[in-house]
Amino acid sequence: MLKDIAKDHAGEATFELFPRDAHNETLASNVHPSGWVNPEPTGRYNLVVIGAGTAGLVTAAGAAGLGAKVALIERHFMGGDCLNVGCVPSKGIIRASRAIHDARAARDFGVSDTEGLSIDFGAAMERMRRIRAGISHHDSAQRFRDELGVDVFMGHGRFTGSDSVEVEGKRLYFERAAICTGARAAALPIPGLAETGYLTNESVFSLTKLPPRLAVIGAGPIGCELAQAFARLGSRVTLLEMAPQILGREDRDAADILHRVFVREGVDLRVGIRIDGVVRQGADKVISVQGDGGATSVVVDEILVGVGRVPNLEGLGLEAAGIAYDPKLGVTVDERIRTSNHRVYAAGDICFPYKFTHTADALARILIANALFMGRQKTTSLTIPWCTYTDPEVAHVGMYEKDAAERGIEVTTLTVSLADVDRALLDGETEGFARVHLKKGTDRILGATIVARHAGEMINELSLAMTNGLGLSAIGRTIHPYPTQAEVIRKLADAYNRSRLTPFVKKMLTAWLSWNR
């Protein structure tokens, strides 16, 4: 393992990269280079940023590019979760799992000799590490120092007053500061789980051998993505969820599509269950589960926990700076992401309920405008899409129907199945749909859901329309290439236009056409 790369304020190693290969050596040299010498602080900084994940990096780079004097502090690895243990490695593994799944399914398209195909798990993981290492230069300490002019400090930063931060014995004074320390994988108080040992997103991408039997606890986005990926790669996966459906935030019929796909692909999916405890029996990990059928045991080689995130608040000295926070929700901010100390702002997972890389990026841009240029941008103005990268993907933006009902807004809901789209039929990808919720009596889009293999790419058209106040009719007037699966969105607009043809309107049109014969 690459030990002693990142140390906390007590000098103990916090993260380890495994295995010790050239790719992880490259990664480490970029995001936490050994022998890094922190600069000497000179004068007061326009902005001190604590945390070099997505929010911190965008904040520091953007502010420095506009001429601000910026210091960036990182305790662990630059790039944060997204680069090191989140978006980048997970999508690398998902892509490998799709490759073997598509190869096995190729017989449906006339390809022969698809029986007995296998994948080299070690090679798939090596590919992920190679690509991650190549991407890491963009987030590297050297780039931020040499190309962007940011003072990069490696170490644990903590507030020592309302306008000062200390890192590795050096005191930094600031006009404004940004807390961008992110969040980490949440733990579960299941008896015996900690003693037995388990994986999270912070450790699962260090595997070099495929677990023959894998239990995934939690059927949210992380759990669903990795459960399907590991099942396709060859693990016998059991997915355990306390709620009555997977992806509990999504519409039931969207979750049901994915439920059926998982079962078809061999995932042992158990919802509405309770986990009573975990014990080790030799090399096995045994999970005691209570469900509708009574008590059962799930015996596995590894357990992956994916049940949410906890804000990284510890050791920041927030009290010394007069910064309010909630241990579960993170740093308290107003709609302009300013903390109770009006010199200090926050962005990303540390303060925002939507814990996505793209929202961290968006908040960082708001932070720069508000903290440095007296901007008055608000998070309430954001239109935030998200996507769960299963196969098919589930993407959403705006309100769900239940959200509108809670706010007393009447909606018209339109849904078009992918089975009605020629390209989806040709691709063999008809399990899914596109749905919009319109303010009743108008074409104003309040929310949308897409279930499709590339839903994350397709949702952007609807997000763009919502952000810019364009109604569904504008999409209907837009020519879409044929054949594409995105044509399903134009079909939603066609459905809206047809709904406007009331019996009275049809009668008037018929009369007009008859008169003009």
Short mmCIF file of C-alpha atoms in Angstrom, two decimals:
data_model
loop_
_atom_site.label_atom_id
_atom_site.label_comp_id
_atom_site.label_asym_id
_atom_site.label_seq_id
_atom_site.Cartn_x
_atom_site.Cartn_y
_atom_site.Cartn_z
CA MET A 1 0.00 0.00 0.00
CA LEU A 2 1.02 3.58 -0.53
CA LYS A 3 1.14 4.57 3.10
CA ASP A 4 1.86 7.92 4.73
CA ILE A 5 0.65 9.79 1.67
CA ALA A 6 -2.06 11.66 3.53
CA LYS A 7 -1.76 12.35 7.23
CA ASP A 8 -4.20 13.90 9.62
CA HIS A 9 -3.30 16.53 12.20
CA ALA A 10 -2.07 13.82 14.56
CA GLY A 11 0.32 12.41 11.97
CA GLU A 12 -1.62 9.20 11.32
CA ALA A 13 -2.22 7.89 7.82
CA THR A 14 -5.83 8.44 6.82
CA PHE A 15 -6.17 7.10 3.27
CA GLU A 16 -4.23 4.31 1.63
CA LEU A 17 -4.06 3.54 -2.06
CA PHE A 18 -3.95 -0.11 -2.97
CA PRO A 19 -2.46 -1.86 -4.86
CA ARG A 20 1.00 -0.36 -5.05
CA ASP A 21 1.39 -0.02 -8.77
CA ALA A 22 2.58 2.62 -11.22
CA HIS A 23 -0.92 4.03 -11.68
CA ASN A 24 -1.49 4.65 -7.99
CA GLU A 25 2.04 6.02 -7.67
CA THR A 26 1.17 8.54 -10.38
CA LEU A 27 -2.10 9.37 -8.68
CA ALA A 28 -0.38 9.92 -5.36
CA SER A 29 2.34 12.08 -6.87
CA ASN A 30 -0.35 14.34 -8.31
CA VAL A 31 -2.93 14.60 -5.55
CA HIS A 32 -0.71 14.36 -2.46
CA PRO A 33 2.95 14.39 -3.50
CA SER A 34 5.42 13.12 -0.94
CA GLY A 35 7.85 15.75 0.23
CA TRP A 36 5.51 18.58 -0.62
CA VAL A 37 6.72 21.82 0.98
CA ASN A 38 4.00 24.20 2.06
CA PRO A 39 4.60 27.82 1.06
CA GLU A 40 5.15 30.65 3.53
CA PRO A 41 1.96 32.72 3.89
CA THR A 42 2.46 36.30 2.73
CA GLY A 43 -0.06 38.90 3.74
CA ARG A 44 -3.81 38.46 3.87
CA TYR A 45 -5.49 36.18 1.32
CA ASN A 46 -8.55 37.25 -0.60
CA LEU A 47 -9.78 33.68 -0.21
CA VAL A 48 -8.69 30.65 1.81
CA VAL A 49 -10.32 27.40 0.69
CA ILE A 50 -10.39 24.39 3.02
CA GLY A 51 -10.86 21.17 1.09
CA ALA A 52 -9.75 20.31 -2.44
CA GLY A 53 -12.63 18.23 -3.69
CA THR A 54 -14.78 19.44 -6.55
CA ALA A 55 -16.20 22.47 -4.70
CA GLY A 56 -12.81 23.52 -3.38
CA LEU A 57 -10.96 23.06 -6.65
CA VAL A 58 -13.54 24.98 -8.70
CA THR A 59 -13.60 27.75 -6.08
CA ALA A 60 -9.82 28.05 -5.90
CA ALA A 61 -9.24 27.86 -9.66
CA GLY A 62 -12.06 30.27 -10.48
CA ALA A 63 -11.03 32.84 -7.88
CA ALA A 64 -7.35 32.68 -8.85
CA GLY A 65 -8.27 33.05 -12.52
CA LEU A 66 -10.07 36.28 -11.67
CA GLY A 67 -6.99 37.69 -9.97
CA ALA A 68 -7.64 36.80 -6.32
CA LYS A 69 -4.87 35.78 -3.95
CA VAL A 70 -5.92 32.24 -3.01
CA ALA A 71 -4.75 29.58 -0.57
CA LEU A 72 -6.00 25.98 -0.89
CA ILE A 73 -5.72 23.51 2.00
CA GLU A 74 -6.12 19.74 1.60
CA ARG A 75 -5.75 17.17 4.34
CA HIS A 76 -6.14 14.04 2.19
CA PHE A 77 -6.12 13.78 -1.61
CA MET A 78 -6.79 16.63 -4.01
CA GLY A 79 -9.69 15.77 -6.25
CA GLY A 80 -11.71 14.59 -3.26
CA ASP A 81 -14.13 11.72 -3.46
CA CYS A 82 -15.07 12.28 -7.10
CA LEU A 83 -11.63 11.61 -8.51
CA ASN A 84 -10.29 9.15 -5.97
CA VAL A 85 -13.16 7.07 -4.58
CA GLY A 86 -16.34 8.22 -6.29
CA CYS A 87 -17.47 9.25 -9.76
CA VAL A 88 -14.31 8.41 -11.68
CA PRO A 89 -13.53 4.90 -10.40
CA SER A 90 -17.18 3.86 -10.16
CA LYS A 91 -17.91 4.77 -13.76
CA GLY A 92 -14.78 2.93 -14.86
CA ILE A 93 -16.06 -0.24 -13.22
CA ILE A 94 -19.60 0.29 -14.50
CA ARG A 95 -18.24 0.61 -18.04
CA ALA A 96 -16.35 -2.69 -17.70
CA SER A 97 -19.49 -4.39 -16.41
CA ARG A 98 -21.51 -3.06 -19.35
CA ALA A 99 -18.90 -4.37 -21.77
CA ILE A 100 -19.16 -7.96 -20.55
CA HIS A 101 -22.96 -7.71 -20.26
CA ASP A 102 -23.26 -6.47 -23.86
CA ALA A 103 -20.91 -9.18 -25.08
CA ARG A 104 -23.01 -11.87 -23.46
CA ALA A 105 -26.21 -10.34 -24.84
CA ALA A 106 -24.80 -10.00 -28.35
CA ARG A 107 -26.43 -13.27 -29.42
CA ASP A 108 -29.73 -11.33 -29.57
CA PHE A 109 -28.18 -9.39 -32.47
CA GLY A 110 -26.98 -12.44 -34.35
CA VAL A 111 -23.51 -12.75 -32.79
CA SER A 112 -22.50 -16.37 -32.27
CA ASP A 113 -20.21 -18.04 -29.74
CA THR A 114 -21.17 -15.81 -26.81
CA GLU A 115 -21.44 -18.65 -24.32
CA GLY A 116 -18.82 -18.93 -21.61
CA LEU A 117 -17.52 -15.39 -21.94
CA SER A 118 -15.66 -14.10 -18.88
CA ILE A 119 -13.96 -10.92 -17.77
CA ASP A 120 -10.60 -10.39 -16.07
CA PHE A 121 -11.58 -8.44 -12.95
CA GLY A 122 -7.99 -7.51 -12.21
CA ALA A 123 -7.52 -6.11 -15.70
CA ALA A 124 -10.76 -4.12 -15.44
CA MET A 125 -9.62 -2.60 -12.16
CA GLU A 126 -6.19 -1.85 -13.62
CA ARG A 127 -7.81 -0.01 -16.52
CA MET A 128 -9.78 2.10 -14.05
CA ARG A 129 -6.64 2.96 -12.06
CA ARG A 130 -4.76 3.89 -15.25
CA ILE A 131 -7.48 6.26 -16.42
CA ARG A 132 -7.92 7.75 -12.94
CA ALA A 133 -4.20 8.44 -12.73
CA GLY A 134 -4.26 10.14 -16.13
CA ILE A 135 -7.18 12.35 -15.12
CA SER A 136 -5.54 13.29 -11.83
CA HIS A 137 -3.11 15.83 -13.31
CA HIS A 138 -6.00 18.25 -13.73
CA ASP A 139 -6.54 18.20 -9.95
CA SER A 140 -2.85 18.06 -9.03
CA ALA A 141 -1.11 20.16 -6.42
CA GLN A 142 1.60 21.09 -8.90
CA ARG A 143 -0.89 22.35 -11.50
CA PHE A 144 -2.70 24.52 -9.00
CA ARG A 145 0.57 25.98 -7.77
CA ASP A 146 2.51 26.38 -11.01
CA GLU A 147 -0.22 27.03 -13.59
CA LEU A 148 -2.96 28.68 -11.54
CA GLY A 149 -0.86 30.55 -8.96
CA VAL A 150 -2.64 29.09 -5.91
CA ASP A 151 -0.75 28.62 -2.62
CA VAL A 152 -1.34 24.91 -1.93
CA PHE A 153 -1.01 23.69 1.66
CA MET A 154 -1.02 19.99 2.47
CA GLY A 155 -2.24 19.31 5.97
CA HIS A 156 -5.12 19.72 8.38
CA GLY A 157 -6.67 23.18 8.30
CA ARG A 158 -8.63 24.57 11.24
CA PHE A 159 -10.04 27.95 12.11
CA THR A 160 -8.26 29.83 14.88
CA GLY A 161 -10.43 32.94 14.75
CA SER A 162 -13.01 34.75 12.68
CA ASP A 163 -10.45 35.59 9.98
CA SER A 164 -7.66 33.05 10.39
CA VAL A 165 -6.85 29.43 9.67
CA GLU A 166 -3.90 27.34 10.82
CA VAL A 167 -2.34 24.51 8.81
CA GLU A 168 0.79 22.59 9.80
CA GLY A 169 1.88 25.35 12.19
CA LYS A 170 1.35 28.17 9.68
CA ARG A 171 -1.23 30.91 10.28
CA LEU A 172 -3.21 32.17 7.26
CA TYR A 173 -5.32 35.34 7.44
CA PHE A 174 -8.18 35.91 5.04
CA GLU A 175 -10.75 38.38 3.84
CA ARG A 176 -13.02 35.49 2.90
CA ALA A 177 -12.87 31.73 3.45
CA ALA A 178 -14.64 28.75 1.88
CA ILE A 179 -15.39 25.49 3.67
CA CYS A 180 -15.40 22.70 1.07
CA THR A 181 -14.47 19.64 3.15
CA GLY A 182 -17.17 17.39 1.70
CA ALA A 183 -18.62 14.27 3.25
CA ARG A 184 -17.71 10.64 3.83
CA ALA A 185 -19.49 7.29 3.74
CA ALA A 186 -21.97 6.88 6.58
CA ALA A 187 -21.60 3.96 8.98
CA LEU A 188 -24.42 1.73 10.22
CA PRO A 189 -24.96 0.73 13.87
CA ILE A 190 -25.55 -2.92 12.98
CA PRO A 191 -24.27 -5.23 15.73
CA GLY A 192 -21.06 -6.95 14.65
CA LEU A 193 -20.68 -5.07 11.37
CA ALA A 194 -17.64 -3.02 12.37
CA GLU A 195 -15.95 -6.02 13.97
CA THR A 196 -16.60 -8.21 10.94
CA GLY A 197 -15.36 -5.59 8.52
CA TYR A 198 -16.98 -4.04 5.49
CA LEU A 199 -16.29 -2.04 2.35
CA THR A 200 -17.48 1.44 1.41
CA ASN A 201 -16.89 3.55 -1.68
CA GLU A 202 -13.62 4.58 0.01
CA SER A 203 -12.25 1.03 -0.10
CA VAL A 204 -14.14 -1.01 -2.70
CA PHE A 205 -12.07 0.36 -5.59
CA SER A 206 -8.90 -1.04 -4.04
CA LEU A 207 -10.07 -4.61 -4.68
CA THR A 208 -7.89 -6.66 -7.01
CA LYS A 209 -9.90 -9.90 -6.78
CA LEU A 210 -13.60 -10.25 -7.43
CA PRO A 211 -15.56 -11.25 -4.29
CA PRO A 212 -17.39 -14.48 -5.20
CA ARG A 213 -20.26 -13.49 -2.91
CA LEU A 214 -21.05 -9.85 -2.15
CA ALA A 215 -23.75 -8.31 0.01
CA VAL A 216 -24.65 -4.69 -0.66
CA ILE A 217 -26.46 -2.89 2.15
CA GLY A 218 -28.51 0.03 0.89
CA ALA A 219 -30.33 0.29 -2.44
CA GLY A 220 -29.82 3.97 -3.06
CA PRO A 221 -27.81 5.22 -6.04
CA ILE A 222 -24.41 3.95 -4.82
CA GLY A 223 -25.75 0.58 -3.74
CA CYS A 224 -27.73 0.00 -6.93
CA GLU A 225 -24.91 1.05 -9.25
CA LEU A 226 -22.31 -1.18 -7.62
CA ALA A 227 -24.66 -4.11 -6.99
CA GLN A 228 -25.46 -4.36 -10.70
CA ALA A 229 -21.85 -3.77 -11.75
CA PHE A 230 -20.43 -6.49 -9.50
CA ALA A 231 -23.19 -8.91 -10.49
CA ARG A 232 -22.32 -8.43 -14.15
CA LEU A 233 -18.64 -8.87 -13.37
CA GLY A 234 -19.40 -12.25 -11.82
CA SER A 235 -20.16 -11.82 -8.12
CA ARG A 236 -23.22 -13.45 -6.57
CA VAL A 237 -24.79 -10.26 -5.24
CA THR A 238 -27.40 -9.88 -2.51
CA LEU A 239 -28.88 -6.38 -2.29
CA LEU A 240 -30.47 -5.55 1.07
CA GLU A 241 -32.80 -2.58 1.55
CA MET A 242 -34.96 -1.65 4.53
CA ALA A 243 -37.39 0.47 2.47
CA PRO A 244 -40.15 -1.18 0.41
CA GLN A 245 -38.48 -0.25 -2.90
CA ILE A 246 -35.05 0.41 -4.31
CA LEU A 247 -34.18 4.02 -5.19
CA GLY A 248 -36.75 5.27 -2.71
CA ARG A 249 -36.60 8.85 -3.99
CA GLU A 250 -37.68 7.86 -7.51
CA ASP A 251 -41.16 7.15 -8.89
CA ARG A 252 -42.30 3.62 -8.09
CA ASP A 253 -42.65 2.55 -11.73
CA ALA A 254 -39.10 3.77 -12.46
CA ALA A 255 -37.75 1.78 -9.53
CA ASP A 256 -39.82 -1.25 -10.57
CA ILE A 257 -38.17 -1.33 -13.99
CA LEU A 258 -34.76 -1.49 -12.37
CA HIS A 259 -36.02 -4.04 -9.84
CA ARG A 260 -37.05 -6.38 -12.66
CA VAL A 261 -33.74 -5.89 -14.47
CA PHE A 262 -31.76 -6.69 -11.32
CA VAL A 263 -33.71 -9.89 -10.68
CA ARG A 264 -33.31 -10.95 -14.31
CA GLU A 265 -29.56 -10.40 -14.07
CA GLY A 266 -29.28 -12.59 -10.99
CA VAL A 267 -29.20 -10.08 -8.13
CA ASP A 268 -30.81 -11.50 -4.99
CA LEU A 269 -32.87 -8.42 -4.18
CA ARG A 270 -34.52 -8.14 -0.76
CA VAL A 271 -36.52 -5.06 0.15
CA GLY A 272 -38.48 -4.25 3.29
CA ILE A 273 -36.03 -6.16 5.47
CA ARG A 274 -34.23 -5.56 8.77
CA ILE A 275 -30.62 -6.52 9.47
CA ASP A 276 -30.20 -7.81 13.04
CA GLY A 277 -26.47 -8.44 13.08
CA VAL A 278 -23.31 -9.66 11.38
CA VAL A 279 -20.85 -12.30 12.55
CA ARG A 280 -17.74 -13.89 11.12
CA GLN A 281 -17.62 -17.67 10.76
CA GLY A 282 -14.20 -18.60 9.47
CA ALA A 283 -13.73 -16.85 6.15
CA ASP A 284 -17.48 -16.20 5.82
CA LYS A 285 -19.42 -13.12 6.87
CA VAL A 286 -22.93 -14.03 7.98
CA ILE A 287 -25.71 -11.42 7.96
CA SER A 288 -28.88 -12.07 9.97
CA VAL A 289 -31.89 -10.72 8.09
CA GLN A 290 -35.56 -10.39 9.07
CA GLY A 291 -38.11 -10.16 6.27
CA ASP A 292 -41.65 -11.12 5.37
CA GLY A 293 -40.59 -14.75 5.25
CA GLY A 294 -39.06 -14.68 8.72
CA ALA A 295 -35.42 -14.85 9.76
CA THR A 296 -32.75 -15.86 7.25
CA SER A 297 -28.98 -15.69 6.94
CA VAL A 298 -26.96 -14.30 4.05
CA VAL A 299 -23.44 -15.74 3.81
CA VAL A 300 -20.93 -13.70 1.82
CA ASP A 301 -17.24 -13.00 1.36
CA GLU A 302 -17.53 -9.20 1.44
CA ILE A 303 -20.06 -6.61 2.56
CA LEU A 304 -20.41 -3.24 0.84
CA VAL A 305 -22.24 -0.49 2.72
CA GLY A 306 -23.74 2.35 0.69
CA VAL A 307 -26.26 4.18 2.86
CA GLY A 308 -25.53 7.87 2.51
CA ARG A 309 -23.00 10.49 3.53
CA VAL A 310 -21.84 12.23 6.72
CA PRO A 311 -20.37 15.77 6.60
CA ASN A 312 -16.66 16.17 7.36
CA LEU A 313 -16.84 18.64 10.26
CA GLU A 314 -14.35 17.21 12.71
CA GLY A 315 -11.34 19.27 13.70
CA LEU A 316 -12.26 22.35 11.68
CA GLY A 317 -12.39 24.67 14.71
CA LEU A 318 -15.77 26.01 13.64
CA GLU A 319 -16.54 27.29 17.12
CA ALA A 320 -13.43 29.48 17.07
CA ALA A 321 -14.74 31.19 13.94
CA GLY A 322 -18.34 31.47 15.13
CA ILE A 323 -19.64 29.12 12.43
CA ALA A 324 -22.91 27.30 13.14
CA TYR A 325 -23.32 23.68 12.06
CA ASP A 326 -25.39 20.55 12.50
CA PRO A 327 -23.53 17.24 13.04
CA LYS A 328 -25.83 15.44 10.60
CA LEU A 329 -26.55 18.17 8.04
CA GLY A 330 -23.20 19.95 7.97
CA VAL A 331 -22.30 23.65 8.00
CA THR A 332 -25.34 25.90 8.22
CA VAL A 333 -25.61 28.33 5.30
CA ASP A 334 -28.20 30.75 3.95
CA GLU A 335 -29.49 30.74 0.38
CA ARG A 336 -26.36 32.65 -0.66
CA ILE A 337 -24.23 29.89 0.96
CA ARG A 338 -22.89 32.27 3.62
CA THR A 339 -22.29 30.87 7.10
CA SER A 340 -23.07 32.56 10.43
CA ASN A 341 -19.58 34.11 10.12
CA HIS A 342 -20.17 36.47 7.22
CA ARG A 343 -16.54 36.21 6.14
CA VAL A 344 -16.96 32.48 5.58
CA TYR A 345 -18.92 30.62 2.92
CA ALA A 346 -19.37 26.90 2.22
CA ALA A 347 -20.01 24.79 -0.88
CA GLY A 348 -20.53 21.16 -1.76
CA ASP A 349 -21.44 18.16 0.34
CA ILE A 350 -20.46 19.91 3.58
CA CYS A 351 -23.55 22.13 3.43
CA PHE A 352 -25.95 21.05 0.67
CA PRO A 353 -28.54 18.25 0.63
CA TYR A 354 -27.93 17.37 -3.04
CA LYS A 355 -24.56 15.67 -2.78
CA PHE A 356 -23.44 15.51 -6.39
CA THR A 357 -20.26 16.61 -8.11
CA HIS A 358 -22.17 18.85 -10.49
CA THR A 359 -23.97 20.65 -7.64
CA ALA A 360 -20.63 21.16 -5.87
CA ASP A 361 -19.37 22.79 -9.07
CA ALA A 362 -22.47 24.99 -9.33
CA LEU A 363 -22.25 26.08 -5.69
CA ALA A 364 -18.56 26.93 -6.10
CA ARG A 365 -19.46 29.36 -8.88
CA ILE A 366 -22.08 30.98 -6.65
CA LEU A 367 -19.51 31.19 -3.86
CA ILE A 368 -16.98 33.04 -6.02
CA ALA A 369 -19.57 35.60 -7.14
CA ASN A 370 -20.99 36.19 -3.67
CA ALA A 371 -17.82 36.06 -1.59
CA LEU A 372 -15.49 38.09 -3.82
CA PHE A 373 -17.74 40.32 -5.91
CA MET A 374 -20.71 41.15 -3.68
CA GLY A 375 -22.95 38.92 -5.75
CA ARG A 376 -26.42 37.99 -4.58
CA GLN A 377 -26.81 34.65 -6.33
CA LYS A 378 -29.03 32.11 -4.59
CA THR A 379 -29.08 28.34 -4.45
CA THR A 380 -32.87 28.49 -4.69
CA SER A 381 -32.51 29.53 -8.33
CA LEU A 382 -30.71 26.31 -9.29
CA THR A 383 -32.31 23.64 -11.45
CA ILE A 384 -30.56 20.45 -10.37
CA PRO A 385 -30.67 17.24 -12.41
CA TRP A 386 -29.26 13.94 -11.20
CA CYS A 387 -28.75 10.45 -12.53
CA THR A 388 -28.28 6.96 -11.11
CA TYR A 389 -25.88 5.18 -13.47
CA THR A 390 -27.46 1.76 -13.49
CA ASP A 391 -28.50 0.08 -16.72
CA PRO A 392 -30.98 1.48 -17.57
CA GLU A 393 -30.09 4.79 -15.98
CA VAL A 394 -32.64 6.75 -13.97
CA ALA A 395 -32.37 10.52 -14.40
CA HIS A 396 -34.51 13.24 -12.87
CA VAL A 397 -34.78 17.02 -12.70
CA GLY A 398 -37.14 19.30 -10.80
CA MET A 399 -40.28 18.19 -8.99
CA TYR A 400 -41.86 14.79 -8.68
CA GLU A 401 -45.65 14.62 -8.82
CA LYS A 402 -45.76 14.16 -5.05
CA ASP A 403 -43.65 17.32 -4.58
CA ALA A 404 -46.14 19.35 -6.60
CA ALA A 405 -49.05 17.92 -4.61
CA GLU A 406 -47.36 18.88 -1.33
CA ARG A 407 -47.03 22.45 -2.61
CA GLY A 408 -50.62 22.58 -3.80
CA ILE A 409 -49.64 22.79 -7.48
CA GLU A 410 -51.89 21.04 -9.97
CA VAL A 411 -49.98 19.24 -12.71
CA THR A 412 -50.52 17.45 -15.97
CA THR A 413 -48.29 14.38 -16.24
CA LEU A 414 -47.29 12.97 -19.63
CA THR A 415 -45.39 9.69 -20.07
CA VAL A 416 -44.05 8.09 -23.26
CA SER A 417 -42.63 4.56 -23.23
CA LEU A 418 -39.35 3.79 -24.96
CA ALA A 419 -41.22 0.94 -26.61
CA ASP A 420 -42.82 3.67 -28.77
CA VAL A 421 -39.44 4.92 -30.00
CA ASP A 422 -37.99 3.29 -33.12
CA ARG A 423 -34.34 3.64 -32.09
CA ALA A 424 -34.99 2.04 -28.71
CA LEU A 425 -36.65 -0.90 -30.49
CA LEU A 426 -33.67 -1.27 -32.83
CA ASP A 427 -31.22 -1.03 -29.93
CA GLY A 428 -33.14 -3.60 -27.90
CA GLU A 429 -33.47 -1.05 -25.09
CA THR A 430 -37.21 -0.60 -24.66
CA GLU A 431 -37.38 -0.88 -20.86
CA GLY A 432 -37.90 2.71 -19.81
CA PHE A 433 -39.85 5.89 -20.40
CA ALA A 434 -39.71 9.67 -20.43
CA ARG A 435 -42.08 11.65 -18.21
CA VAL A 436 -42.79 15.32 -17.64
CA HIS A 437 -44.89 17.12 -15.08
CA LEU A 438 -46.40 20.33 -16.47
CA LYS A 439 -48.13 23.07 -14.53
CA LYS A 440 -51.77 22.38 -15.30
CA GLY A 441 -53.11 24.40 -18.19
CA THR A 442 -49.62 25.38 -19.41
CA ASP A 443 -46.56 23.83 -21.04
CA ARG A 444 -44.28 24.92 -18.18
CA ILE A 445 -42.07 21.99 -17.16
CA LEU A 446 -41.97 21.49 -13.39
CA GLY A 447 -40.11 18.20 -13.38
CA ALA A 448 -39.06 15.25 -15.51
CA THR A 449 -37.86 11.66 -15.20
CA ILE A 450 -36.16 9.55 -17.85
CA VAL A 451 -35.45 5.83 -17.54
CA ALA A 452 -33.18 4.77 -20.40
CA ARG A 453 -29.71 3.45 -21.01
CA HIS A 454 -28.37 6.97 -21.59
CA ALA A 455 -30.87 8.89 -19.47
CA GLY A 456 -28.09 11.00 -17.94
CA GLU A 457 -27.30 12.39 -21.38
CA MET A 458 -30.95 12.81 -22.36
CA ILE A 459 -32.14 14.71 -19.27
CA ASN A 460 -30.04 17.74 -20.24
CA GLU A 461 -32.51 18.90 -22.87
CA LEU A 462 -35.23 19.14 -20.25
CA SER A 463 -32.89 20.76 -17.71
CA LEU A 464 -31.94 23.38 -20.29
CA ALA A 465 -35.59 24.12 -21.01
CA MET A 466 -36.44 24.47 -17.31
CA THR A 467 -33.42 26.65 -16.54
CA ASN A 468 -34.25 29.05 -19.35
CA GLY A 469 -38.00 29.14 -18.95
CA LEU A 470 -38.73 27.27 -22.17
CA GLY A 471 -41.94 25.31 -22.23
CA LEU A 472 -42.45 21.83 -23.63
CA SER A 473 -43.81 23.41 -26.82
CA ALA A 474 -40.33 24.79 -27.56
CA ILE A 475 -38.99 21.24 -27.52
CA GLY A 476 -41.78 20.22 -29.86
CA ARG A 477 -40.71 22.91 -32.32
CA THR A 478 -37.11 21.65 -32.22
CA ILE A 479 -36.11 19.20 -34.94
CA HIS A 480 -34.62 16.04 -33.46
CA PRO A 481 -32.43 13.70 -35.54
CA TYR A 482 -34.12 10.45 -36.47
CA PRO A 483 -33.66 7.82 -35.25
CA THR A 484 -32.46 8.61 -31.72
CA GLN A 485 -33.71 7.56 -28.34
CA ALA A 486 -33.90 11.25 -27.38
CA GLU A 487 -36.82 11.44 -29.79
CA VAL A 488 -38.88 10.24 -26.83
CA ILE A 489 -38.67 13.79 -25.46
CA ARG A 490 -40.10 15.27 -28.66
CA LYS A 491 -42.88 12.68 -28.41
CA LEU A 492 -43.73 14.13 -25.00
CA ALA A 493 -44.20 17.51 -26.70
CA ASP A 494 -46.38 15.88 -29.37
CA ALA A 495 -48.49 14.34 -26.61
CA TYR A 496 -48.90 17.78 -25.03
CA ASN A 497 -49.95 19.33 -28.34
CA ARG A 498 -52.51 16.59 -28.88
CA SER A 499 -53.92 17.22 -25.41
CA ARG A 500 -54.72 20.78 -26.46
CA LEU A 501 -57.01 19.51 -29.21
CA THR A 502 -60.24 19.60 -27.21
CA PRO A 503 -63.50 18.52 -28.90
CA PHE A 504 -64.38 22.19 -29.46
CA VAL A 505 -61.00 22.96 -31.08
CA LYS A 506 -61.27 19.84 -33.27
CA LYS A 507 -64.76 20.91 -34.35
CA MET A 508 -63.52 24.37 -35.29
CA LEU A 509 -60.57 22.98 -37.24
CA THR A 510 -62.81 20.54 -39.10
CA ALA A 511 -65.16 23.35 -40.02
CA TRP A 512 -62.28 25.50 -41.25
CA LEU A 513 -60.84 22.72 -43.40
CA SER A 514 -64.27 21.93 -44.84
CA TRP A 515 -64.82 25.60 -45.73
CA ASN A 516 -61.43 25.76 -47.49
CA ARG A 517 -61.89 22.69 -49.71
#
